[in-house]
């Protein structure tokens, strides 16, 4: 078992991490059993010392709580989960063990076990969470990339959720400097499917982590728990774009509750995708405009430094096949917001030939959906 879960002194409890396959399976069986979440797991192990002793005590514990005929999850189910994880090349990091993130171990509901696919050494390196809207604007994605490249150059790993939009921009921009994707389903489940290539790149060059069982398809209830891990792995969280009611804002709330630094990029007051960031700033989050601002605002325990204000842009993507006009108009609108953007920047972000994009822009302008300001700046009509 030494290859999977290395022995080490517990971080904040008086019980030891697993040192054998049998002990790891005991942890997995207790954790996957009904009504056992991370907080209950830690409490049981603190009281009983081992997962095996905790499972033996559970019938009496549950009976005292008014639950009759309590049943643990069958042993063969967790054995199959463990075998599936090893077959995929994933490894378990156990709370209190040598492989586990000491920063994540600080939070109250730290997951007892994490499935990890990729470079587990990343769990010990300083991390910064960068999160934002799935329907991110072109400007927001550009800013996220600049943030990710800038902090990566200074030795920080980025942490995000592998969703479309800001998350995708963050992971893609920091593949070479290091990135961790925290997923809501199993580490072997690719979601969304459009990020298949990025998923494979992160598994090869970075790290994918999840507390969910192997093969688990992500469901709505999993994402809030995923979000607390994004902030829990990081000393600070930066929100690039977020609506008032969004998962990114929940991640920021988790960060504040966990004692992490919260930062946000300001946005145009008429752009709904910036409303969450602007609210965070009103509530006291640190305003950041570039990677230099982020580094200066980091807690003293993290590396700090100065960066150029304008990190070099990546090369524009190769032109793609032009989609149908309805789809093209929708993609253009997804990139635009209340803040004006240069027309050539929109065309570059789409990665499409200029002619069909210009034709779609004319239609949108004629219909009154967008406005064109002097100098070729485009924005959604208010």
Coordinates of C-alpha atoms in Angstrom, one line a residue, residues 88-303:
X88 CA -7.2 3.8 -14.4
X89 CA -3.9 4.8 -12.9
X90 CA -5.4 6.8 -10.1
X91 CA -4.1 6.8 -6.5
X92 CA -5.6 7.6 -3.2
X93 CA -4.3 10.4 -0.9
X94 CA -5.5 9.9 2.7
X95 CA -6.0 12.7 5.2
X96 CA -2.9 12.9 7.5
X97 CA -0.7 10.9 5.0
X98 CA 2.4 12.0 3.2
X99 CA 0.6 12.5 -0.1
X100 CA -2.2 14.7 1.3
X101 CA -2.3 18.5 0.8
X102 CA -1.5 20.1 4.2
X103 CA -3.5 23.2 3.1
X104 CA -6.6 21.2 2.3
X105 CA -6.2 19.4 5.7
X106 CA -6.8 22.7 7.5
X107 CA -10.5 22.9 6.5
X108 CA -13.1 21.5 8.9
X109 CA -14.7 19.1 6.4
X110 CA -11.5 18.0 4.6
X111 CA -12.2 14.8 2.5
X112 CA -10.7 11.8 4.3
X113 CA -9.7 10.3 0.9
X114 CA -9.0 11.9 -2.5
X115 CA -8.8 10.1 -5.8
X116 CA -5.9 11.6 -7.8
X117 CA -4.9 11.2 -11.4
X118 CA -1.6 12.8 -12.4
X119 CA 1.3 14.2 -10.4
X120 CA 0.5 13.9 -6.7
X121 CA 3.5 16.1 -5.8
X122 CA 1.2 19.0 -6.9
X123 CA -0.8 18.6 -3.7
X124 CA 2.3 19.9 -1.7
X125 CA 2.9 23.0 -3.9
X126 CA 1.5 26.5 -3.3
X127 CA -1.8 26.9 -5.2
X128 CA -4.0 29.8 -6.3
X129 CA -7.7 29.2 -7.3
X130 CA -8.9 31.0 -10.4
X131 CA -12.6 30.6 -11.1
X132 CA -15.4 32.3 -13.0
X133 CA -18.3 32.1 -15.3
X134 CA -19.1 29.3 -17.7
X135 CA -20.5 31.8 -20.3
X136 CA -17.4 34.0 -19.9
X137 CA -16.8 36.9 -22.2
X138 CA -13.8 37.0 -24.5
X139 CA -12.3 39.7 -22.3
X140 CA -12.9 37.6 -19.2
X141 CA -11.2 34.6 -20.7
X142 CA -8.3 36.8 -21.8
X143 CA -7.9 38.2 -18.3
X144 CA -8.1 34.6 -16.8
X145 CA -5.3 33.5 -19.1
X146 CA -3.1 36.5 -18.2
X147 CA -3.7 35.8 -14.5
X148 CA -2.9 32.1 -14.9
X149 CA 0.3 32.7 -16.9
X150 CA 1.5 35.4 -14.6
X151 CA 1.1 33.6 -11.3
X152 CA 2.4 30.4 -13.0
X153 CA 5.6 32.1 -13.9
X154 CA 6.1 32.9 -10.2
X155 CA 5.8 29.3 -9.2
X156 CA 2.1 29.1 -8.2
X157 CA -0.1 26.2 -9.4
X158 CA -3.6 27.2 -10.6
X159 CA -6.7 25.4 -9.3
X160 CA -10.0 25.4 -11.1
X161 CA -13.0 23.2 -11.9
X162 CA -12.5 22.1 -15.5
X163 CA -15.8 23.7 -16.5
X164 CA -16.2 25.6 -19.8
X165 CA -15.4 29.3 -19.8
X166 CA -13.0 30.8 -17.3
X167 CA -12.0 27.4 -15.9
X168 CA -11.0 26.1 -19.3
X169 CA -9.0 29.3 -20.0
X170 CA -7.2 28.9 -16.7
X171 CA -6.2 25.3 -17.1
X172 CA -5.2 25.7 -20.7
X173 CA -3.0 28.7 -20.0
X174 CA -1.2 27.0 -17.1
X175 CA -0.5 23.5 -18.5
X176 CA 3.2 24.2 -18.7
X177 CA 3.5 25.8 -15.2
X178 CA 1.2 23.5 -13.4
X179 CA -2.6 23.2 -12.8
X180 CA -5.0 21.1 -10.7
X181 CA -8.5 20.3 -11.9
X182 CA -11.0 19.5 -9.2
X183 CA -13.9 17.6 -10.7
X184 CA -17.4 17.1 -9.4
X185 CA -17.7 13.4 -10.6
X186 CA -15.1 10.7 -10.6
X187 CA -11.6 11.4 -11.8
X188 CA -12.2 9.1 -14.7
X189 CA -15.4 10.9 -15.8
X190 CA -14.8 13.6 -18.4
X191 CA -17.2 16.5 -18.0
X192 CA -17.9 18.5 -20.0
X193 CA -17.1 16.3 -23.0
X194 CA -15.8 19.3 -25.0
X195 CA -12.9 19.4 -22.6
X196 CA -11.7 15.8 -23.5
X197 CA -8.4 17.0 -24.9
X198 CA -7.8 19.3 -22.0
X199 CA -8.7 16.6 -19.5
X200 CA -6.0 14.3 -21.1
X201 CA -3.4 17.0 -21.0
X202 CA -4.0 17.8 -17.3
X203 CA -3.9 14.1 -16.5
X204 CA -0.5 13.9 -18.2
X205 CA 1.0 17.2 -17.1
X206 CA -1.0 18.2 -14.1
X207 CA -3.4 16.7 -11.6
X208 CA -7.1 15.8 -11.5
X209 CA -8.7 15.2 -8.1
X210 CA -12.1 14.2 -6.7
X211 CA -13.6 12.9 -3.5
X212 CA -16.3 11.1 -5.5
X213 CA -16.2 7.4 -6.3
X214 CA -14.7 6.2 -9.6
X215 CA -17.2 6.3 -12.4
X216 CA -19.5 8.7 -10.6
X217 CA -21.4 11.0 -13.1
X218 CA -21.4 14.6 -11.8
X219 CA -24.8 15.8 -10.4
X220 CA -26.0 19.2 -9.3
X221 CA -25.5 18.4 -5.6
X222 CA -21.8 17.5 -6.2
X223 CA -20.7 20.9 -7.4
X224 CA -21.0 22.8 -4.1
X225 CA -18.8 20.1 -2.5
X226 CA -16.4 20.3 -5.4
X227 CA -16.2 24.1 -5.0
X228 CA -15.1 23.9 -1.3
X229 CA -12.1 21.7 -2.5
X230 CA -11.1 24.3 -5.0
X231 CA -10.8 26.9 -2.3
X232 CA -9.5 24.4 0.3
X233 CA -6.5 23.5 -1.9
X234 CA -5.6 27.1 -2.3
X235 CA -4.4 29.9 -0.1
X236 CA -6.3 32.5 -2.1
X237 CA -9.2 32.5 -4.6
X238 CA -9.5 34.9 -7.5
X239 CA -12.9 35.4 -9.2
X240 CA -12.7 36.7 -12.8
X241 CA -16.3 36.8 -13.8
X242 CA -19.4 35.6 -11.9
X243 CA -23.1 36.3 -11.8
X244 CA -24.8 37.1 -8.5
X245 CA -26.1 33.5 -8.2
X246 CA -23.2 31.4 -9.4
X247 CA -20.9 28.5 -8.3
X248 CA -18.0 30.9 -8.5
X249 CA -19.5 33.1 -5.8
X250 CA -20.1 30.1 -3.7
X251 CA -16.4 29.2 -4.0
X252 CA -15.6 32.7 -2.8
X253 CA -17.9 32.3 0.2
X254 CA -16.2 28.9 1.0
X255 CA -12.8 30.6 0.7
X256 CA -13.8 33.3 3.2
X257 CA -15.1 30.7 5.6
X258 CA -11.9 28.7 5.3
X259 CA -9.8 31.8 6.0
X260 CA -8.5 32.2 2.5
X261 CA -7.8 35.5 0.7
X262 CA -10.6 36.5 -1.7
X263 CA -9.8 38.6 -4.7
X264 CA -12.0 39.7 -7.7
X265 CA -11.6 41.4 -11.0
X266 CA -13.9 44.4 -11.4
X267 CA -16.4 44.5 -14.3
X268 CA -18.8 46.8 -16.1
X269 CA -21.8 47.5 -13.9
X270 CA -24.2 46.7 -16.7
X271 CA -22.7 43.2 -17.4
X272 CA -24.4 40.5 -15.4
X273 CA -21.3 38.4 -15.6
X274 CA -19.5 41.0 -13.5
X275 CA -22.2 41.5 -11.0
X276 CA -20.9 38.8 -8.6
X277 CA -17.3 40.2 -8.7
X278 CA -18.5 43.7 -8.1
X279 CA -20.5 42.5 -5.1
X280 CA -17.5 40.7 -3.7
X281 CA -15.5 44.0 -4.0
X282 CA -18.2 45.9 -2.2
X283 CA -18.0 43.3 0.6
X284 CA -14.2 43.7 1.0
X285 CA -12.6 41.4 -1.6
X286 CA -9.2 42.6 -2.9
X287 CA -9.5 44.3 -6.3
X288 CA -7.0 42.8 -8.8
X289 CA -6.4 44.0 -12.4
X290 CA -3.3 41.8 -13.3
X291 CA -1.1 39.1 -12.0
X292 CA 1.1 41.7 -10.2
X293 CA -1.9 42.7 -8.1
X294 CA -2.6 39.1 -7.2
X295 CA 1.0 38.4 -6.1
X296 CA 1.1 41.5 -4.0
X297 CA -2.1 40.5 -2.2
X298 CA -1.1 37.0 -1.4
X299 CA -0.7 35.9 2.2
X300 CA 3.0 36.1 3.4
X301 CA 3.4 32.3 3.2
X302 CA 3.1 32.3 -0.6
X303 CA 5.7 33.5 -3.1

